[in-house]
Amino acid sequence: MSLDRAAQLVAALEQTTAEISNLLESVADAQDWRPNGEHWSFRHVAAHLEACQTECVLVRVRQIAAGAKPKFEFYDNDGWDFSDRDLRDSVREWRESRARVFNFVRSLSPERLSRTGSHRTFGEITVVDYLKVDLDHDREHLADLKEMLGERARPPSTAEADRAPSSNAARNRKA
């Protein structure tokens, strides 16, 4: 069963990877746009996804499958400065890291897929469980990106235009 479930989750992750990549690449020329000063920019979302995949998911899935019985804290890169990261580079590196995760998971036996680690938030967690966490993370960001694109497409009302910052510097402040 874990092989089937892993294959289903990898297929779903491949789909969300394509959707998120396409959305982000469609706004690459406006990578610093964000709906307000409290929200992440497109650049930040792309860099966040890449960092999560490379520094968290890939490493943790390998540790679990190795049978190391790892203990994990909640991974958080909120507040990081991603201003040096180009959106296109982040998306490319995210996709590459994802491909490594997918290939690794496809190579695992049912026994290795069922090995566990311990996560402070999620409790006992297998490789398959971690894929589900990653898929849920994708779905949250996909919904957020769609909402951002909707907000970006709306013409500002007169009142909003009067309140809007007049320079990109104000809009690009760190949240």
PDB file of C-alpha atoms in Angstrom:
ATOM      1  CA  MET A   1       0.000   0.000   0.000  1.00  0.00           C
ATOM      2  CA  SER A   2       2.756   2.496   0.822  1.00  0.00           C
ATOM      3  CA  LEU A   3       4.201   2.136  -2.696  1.00  0.00           C
ATOM      4  CA  ASP A   4       0.815   2.998  -4.218  1.00  0.00           C
ATOM      5  CA  ARG A   5       0.275   5.895  -1.828  1.00  0.00           C
ATOM      6  CA  ALA A   6       3.792   7.217  -2.467  1.00  0.00           C
ATOM      7  CA  ALA A   7       3.193   7.040  -6.235  1.00  0.00           C
ATOM      8  CA  GLN A   8      -0.123   8.907  -5.837  1.00  0.00           C
ATOM      9  CA  LEU A   9       1.476  11.623  -3.733  1.00  0.00           C
ATOM     10  CA  VAL A  10       4.428  12.024  -6.106  1.00  0.00           C
ATOM     11  CA  ALA A  11       1.988  12.379  -9.029  1.00  0.00           C
ATOM     12  CA  ALA A  12      -0.002  15.008  -7.105  1.00  0.00           C
ATOM     13  CA  LEU A  13       3.223  16.831  -6.190  1.00  0.00           C
ATOM     14  CA  GLU A  14       4.336  16.784  -9.826  1.00  0.00           C
ATOM     15  CA  GLN A  15       1.028  18.445 -10.714  1.00  0.00           C
ATOM     16  CA  THR A  16       1.309  21.138  -8.034  1.00  0.00           C
ATOM     17  CA  THR A  17       4.944  21.695  -8.995  1.00  0.00           C
ATOM     18  CA  ALA A  18       3.911  22.389 -12.584  1.00  0.00           C
ATOM     19  CA  GLU A  19       1.025  24.651 -11.537  1.00  0.00           C
ATOM     20  CA  ILE A  20       3.056  26.684  -9.064  1.00  0.00           C
ATOM     21  CA  SER A  21       6.006  26.931 -11.457  1.00  0.00           C
ATOM     22  CA  ASN A  22       3.781  28.177 -14.272  1.00  0.00           C
ATOM     23  CA  LEU A  23       2.119  30.761 -12.025  1.00  0.00           C
ATOM     24  CA  LEU A  24       5.426  32.041 -10.681  1.00  0.00           C
ATOM     25  CA  GLU A  25       7.104  32.120 -14.077  1.00  0.00           C
ATOM     26  CA  SER A  26       4.149  34.119 -15.426  1.00  0.00           C
ATOM     27  CA  VAL A  27       4.974  36.928 -12.963  1.00  0.00           C
ATOM     28  CA  ALA A  28       8.776  36.732 -13.084  1.00  0.00           C
ATOM     29  CA  ASP A  29       8.994  40.244 -14.529  1.00  0.00           C
ATOM     30  CA  ALA A  30       7.049  41.544 -11.517  1.00  0.00           C
ATOM     31  CA  GLN A  31       8.731  39.315  -8.938  1.00  0.00           C
ATOM     32  CA  ASP A  32       8.731  41.968  -6.210  1.00  0.00           C
ATOM     33  CA  TRP A  33       5.001  42.702  -6.451  1.00  0.00           C
ATOM     34  CA  ARG A  34       2.957  41.949  -3.365  1.00  0.00           C
ATOM     35  CA  PRO A  35      -0.597  42.925  -2.464  1.00  0.00           C
ATOM     36  CA  ASN A  36       0.426  44.825   0.683  1.00  0.00           C
ATOM     37  CA  GLY A  37       3.326  45.418   3.031  1.00  0.00           C
ATOM     38  CA  GLU A  38       2.437  42.427   5.191  1.00  0.00           C
ATOM     39  CA  HIS A  39       2.412  39.883   2.357  1.00  0.00           C
ATOM     40  CA  TRP A  40       5.301  38.065   0.699  1.00  0.00           C
ATOM     41  CA  SER A  41       6.315  38.998  -2.845  1.00  0.00           C
ATOM     42  CA  PHE A  42       6.345  36.470  -5.679  1.00  0.00           C
ATOM     43  CA  ARG A  43      10.164  36.396  -5.326  1.00  0.00           C
ATOM     44  CA  HIS A  44       9.857  35.525  -1.641  1.00  0.00           C
ATOM     45  CA  VAL A  45       7.321  32.738  -2.257  1.00  0.00           C
ATOM     46  CA  ALA A  46       9.593  31.141  -4.877  1.00  0.00           C
ATOM     47  CA  ALA A  47      12.686  31.378  -2.667  1.00  0.00           C
ATOM     48  CA  HIS A  48      10.744  30.049   0.332  1.00  0.00           C
ATOM     49  CA  LEU A  49       9.587  27.008  -1.642  1.00  0.00           C
ATOM     50  CA  GLU A  50      13.106  26.321  -2.888  1.00  0.00           C
ATOM     51  CA  ALA A  51      14.610  26.633   0.602  1.00  0.00           C
ATOM     52  CA  CYS A  52      11.934  24.383   2.138  1.00  0.00           C
ATOM     53  CA  GLN A  53      12.460  21.702  -0.482  1.00  0.00           C
ATOM     54  CA  THR A  54      16.252  21.752  -0.446  1.00  0.00           C
ATOM     55  CA  GLU A  55      16.948  22.324   3.242  1.00  0.00           C
ATOM     56  CA  CYS A  56      13.993  20.524   4.766  1.00  0.00           C
ATOM     57  CA  VAL A  57      12.043  18.007   2.681  1.00  0.00           C
ATOM     58  CA  LEU A  58      14.953  16.436   0.781  1.00  0.00           C
ATOM     59  CA  VAL A  59      17.111  16.134   3.901  1.00  0.00           C
ATOM     60  CA  ARG A  60      14.346  14.849   6.139  1.00  0.00           C
ATOM     61  CA  VAL A  61      12.995  12.269   3.697  1.00  0.00           C
ATOM     62  CA  ARG A  62      16.510  10.864   3.335  1.00  0.00           C
ATOM     63  CA  GLN A  63      16.989  10.741   7.118  1.00  0.00           C
ATOM     64  CA  ILE A  64      13.694   8.943   7.669  1.00  0.00           C
ATOM     65  CA  ALA A  65      14.339   6.414   4.882  1.00  0.00           C
ATOM     66  CA  ALA A  66      17.823   5.719   6.261  1.00  0.00           C
ATOM     67  CA  GLY A  67      16.247   4.531   9.494  1.00  0.00           C
ATOM     68  CA  ALA A  68      17.960   7.202  11.579  1.00  0.00           C
ATOM     69  CA  LYS A  69      14.792   7.749  13.671  1.00  0.00           C
ATOM     70  CA  PRO A  70      15.307  11.528  13.380  1.00  0.00           C
ATOM     71  CA  LYS A  71      13.532  14.079  15.547  1.00  0.00           C
ATOM     72  CA  PHE A  72      12.405  17.228  13.748  1.00  0.00           C
ATOM     73  CA  GLU A  73      11.381  20.675  14.847  1.00  0.00           C
ATOM     74  CA  PHE A  74       9.020  22.767  12.723  1.00  0.00           C
ATOM     75  CA  TYR A  75      11.014  24.137   9.769  1.00  0.00           C
ATOM     76  CA  ASP A  76      10.607  27.878   9.411  1.00  0.00           C
ATOM     77  CA  ASN A  77      12.310  30.298   7.062  1.00  0.00           C
ATOM     78  CA  ASP A  78       9.935  33.196   7.743  1.00  0.00           C
ATOM     79  CA  GLY A  79      11.852  36.409   8.133  1.00  0.00           C
ATOM     80  CA  TRP A  80      14.711  35.326   5.879  1.00  0.00           C
ATOM     81  CA  ASP A  81      16.038  37.878   3.423  1.00  0.00           C
ATOM     82  CA  PHE A  82      15.521  36.450  -0.062  1.00  0.00           C
ATOM     83  CA  SER A  83      16.132  39.744  -1.878  1.00  0.00           C
ATOM     84  CA  ASP A  84      19.220  38.331  -3.634  1.00  0.00           C
ATOM     85  CA  ARG A  85      17.279  35.392  -5.077  1.00  0.00           C
ATOM     86  CA  ASP A  86      15.909  35.701  -8.598  1.00  0.00           C
ATOM     87  CA  LEU A  87      12.458  34.149  -8.937  1.00  0.00           C
ATOM     88  CA  ARG A  88      13.399  32.171 -12.048  1.00  0.00           C
ATOM     89  CA  ASP A  89      16.486  30.704 -10.337  1.00  0.00           C
ATOM     90  CA  SER A  90      14.468  29.762  -7.262  1.00  0.00           C
ATOM     91  CA  VAL A  91      11.784  28.046  -9.345  1.00  0.00           C
ATOM     92  CA  ARG A  92      14.411  26.135 -11.349  1.00  0.00           C
ATOM     93  CA  GLU A  93      16.250  25.007  -8.208  1.00  0.00           C
ATOM     94  CA  TRP A  94      12.968  24.091  -6.487  1.00  0.00           C
ATOM     95  CA  ARG A  95      11.999  21.913  -9.444  1.00  0.00           C
ATOM     96  CA  GLU A  96      15.446  20.263  -9.488  1.00  0.00           C
ATOM     97  CA  SER A  97      15.309  19.520  -5.766  1.00  0.00           C
ATOM     98  CA  ARG A  98      11.794  18.163  -6.183  1.00  0.00           C
ATOM     99  CA  ALA A  99      12.958  15.842  -8.949  1.00  0.00           C
ATOM    100  CA  ARG A 100      15.658  14.491  -6.611  1.00  0.00           C
ATOM    101  CA  VAL A 101      13.029  13.845  -3.915  1.00  0.00           C
ATOM    102  CA  PHE A 102      10.696  12.131  -6.397  1.00  0.00           C
ATOM    103  CA  ASN A 103      13.463   9.932  -7.822  1.00  0.00           C
ATOM    104  CA  PHE A 104      14.637   9.011  -4.343  1.00  0.00           C
ATOM    105  CA  VAL A 105      11.122   8.118  -3.163  1.00  0.00           C
ATOM    106  CA  ARG A 106      10.525   6.005  -6.275  1.00  0.00           C
ATOM    107  CA  SER A 107      13.675   4.009  -5.443  1.00  0.00           C
ATOM    108  CA  LEU A 108      12.528   3.088  -1.926  1.00  0.00           C
ATOM    109  CA  SER A 109      11.224  -0.293  -0.853  1.00  0.00           C
ATOM    110  CA  PRO A 110       7.954  -0.524   1.110  1.00  0.00           C
ATOM    111  CA  GLU A 111      10.021  -1.182   4.242  1.00  0.00           C
ATOM    112  CA  ARG A 112      12.069   2.007   3.806  1.00  0.00           C
ATOM    113  CA  LEU A 113       8.919   4.006   3.024  1.00  0.00           C
ATOM    114  CA  SER A 114       7.415   2.873   6.320  1.00  0.00           C
ATOM    115  CA  ARG A 115      10.367   3.871   8.500  1.00  0.00           C
ATOM    116  CA  THR A 116       9.616   6.701  10.878  1.00  0.00           C
ATOM    117  CA  GLY A 117      10.935   9.861  12.373  1.00  0.00           C
ATOM    118  CA  SER A 118       9.375  12.099  14.971  1.00  0.00           C
ATOM    119  CA  HIS A 119       8.101  15.586  14.190  1.00  0.00           C
ATOM    120  CA  ARG A 120       7.242  18.084  16.884  1.00  0.00           C
ATOM    121  CA  THR A 121       4.082  19.197  15.027  1.00  0.00           C
ATOM    122  CA  PHE A 122       3.059  16.052  13.134  1.00  0.00           C
ATOM    123  CA  GLY A 123       4.170  13.317  15.560  1.00  0.00           C
ATOM    124  CA  GLU A 124       5.452  10.034  14.172  1.00  0.00           C
ATOM    125  CA  ILE A 125       6.033  10.563  10.467  1.00  0.00           C
ATOM    126  CA  THR A 126       7.022   8.323   7.537  1.00  0.00           C
ATOM    127  CA  VAL A 127       8.410   9.284   4.145  1.00  0.00           C
ATOM    128  CA  VAL A 128       4.879   8.967   2.740  1.00  0.00           C
ATOM    129  CA  ASP A 129       3.531  11.192   5.530  1.00  0.00           C
ATOM    130  CA  TYR A 130       6.177  13.793   4.726  1.00  0.00           C
ATOM    131  CA  LEU A 131       5.095  13.799   1.083  1.00  0.00           C
ATOM    132  CA  LYS A 132       1.546  14.552   2.256  1.00  0.00           C
ATOM    133  CA  VAL A 133       2.803  17.433   4.404  1.00  0.00           C
ATOM    134  CA  ASP A 134       4.674  18.751   1.357  1.00  0.00           C
ATOM    135  CA  LEU A 135       1.549  18.452  -0.808  1.00  0.00           C
ATOM    136  CA  ASP A 136      -0.530  20.345   1.759  1.00  0.00           C
ATOM    137  CA  HIS A 137       2.174  23.040   1.813  1.00  0.00           C
ATOM    138  CA  ASP A 138       1.981  23.285  -1.989  1.00  0.00           C
ATOM    139  CA  ARG A 139      -1.782  23.595  -1.917  1.00  0.00           C
ATOM    140  CA  GLU A 140      -1.614  26.433   0.614  1.00  0.00           C
ATOM    141  CA  HIS A 141       0.867  28.342  -1.538  1.00  0.00           C
ATOM    142  CA  LEU A 142      -1.050  27.585  -4.742  1.00  0.00           C
ATOM    143  CA  ALA A 143      -4.236  29.058  -3.257  1.00  0.00           C
ATOM    144  CA  ASP A 144      -2.283  32.074  -2.002  1.00  0.00           C
ATOM    145  CA  LEU A 145      -0.645  32.632  -5.398  1.00  0.00           C
ATOM    146  CA  LYS A 146      -4.007  32.473  -7.163  1.00  0.00           C
ATOM    147  CA  GLU A 147      -5.370  35.019  -4.715  1.00  0.00           C
ATOM    148  CA  MET A 148      -2.326  37.252  -5.305  1.00  0.00           C
ATOM    149  CA  LEU A 149      -2.797  37.036  -9.073  1.00  0.00           C
ATOM    150  CA  GLY A 150      -6.460  37.955  -8.669  1.00  0.00           C
ATOM    151  CA  GLU A 151      -5.545  40.968  -6.549  1.00  0.00           C
ATOM    152  CA  ARG A 152      -2.850  41.997  -9.007  1.00  0.00           C
ATOM    153  CA  ALA A 153      -5.319  41.851 -11.909  1.00  0.00           C
ATOM    154  CA  ARG A 154      -7.923  44.035 -10.173  1.00  0.00           C
ATOM    155  CA  PRO A 155      -7.778  47.710 -10.974  1.00  0.00           C
ATOM    156  CA  PRO A 156      -7.251  49.739  -7.795  1.00  0.00           C
ATOM    157  CA  SER A 157     -10.248  51.706  -6.593  1.00  0.00           C
ATOM    158  CA  THR A 158      -9.893  55.459  -6.319  1.00  0.00           C
ATOM    159  CA  ALA A 159      -9.557  55.227  -2.545  1.00  0.00           C
ATOM    160  CA  GLU A 160      -6.912  52.501  -2.846  1.00  0.00           C
ATOM    161  CA  ALA A 161      -5.038  54.512  -5.472  1.00  0.00           C
ATOM    162  CA  ASP A 162      -5.008  57.504  -3.114  1.00  0.00           C
ATOM    163  CA  ARG A 163      -3.525  55.344  -0.322  1.00  0.00           C
ATOM    164  CA  ALA A 164      -1.099  53.393  -2.503  1.00  0.00           C
ATOM    165  CA  PRO A 165       2.612  54.135  -2.121  1.00  0.00           C
ATOM    166  CA  SER A 166       3.938  56.204  -4.973  1.00  0.00           C
ATOM    167  CA  SER A 167       7.259  54.421  -5.246  1.00  0.00           C
ATOM    168  CA  ASN A 168       8.483  50.875  -5.626  1.00  0.00           C
ATOM    169  CA  ALA A 169      10.742  51.387  -2.602  1.00  0.00           C
ATOM    170  CA  ALA A 170       7.732  51.604  -0.302  1.00  0.00           C
ATOM    171  CA  ARG A 171       6.092  48.587  -1.897  1.00  0.00           C
ATOM    172  CA  ASN A 172       9.273  46.497  -1.646  1.00  0.00           C
ATOM    173  CA  ARG A 173       9.778  46.936   2.118  1.00  0.00           C
ATOM    174  CA  LYS A 174      10.386  43.692   3.972  1.00  0.00           C
ATOM    175  CA  ALA A 175       7.347  42.288   5.755  1.00  0.00           C
TER     176      ALA A 175
END
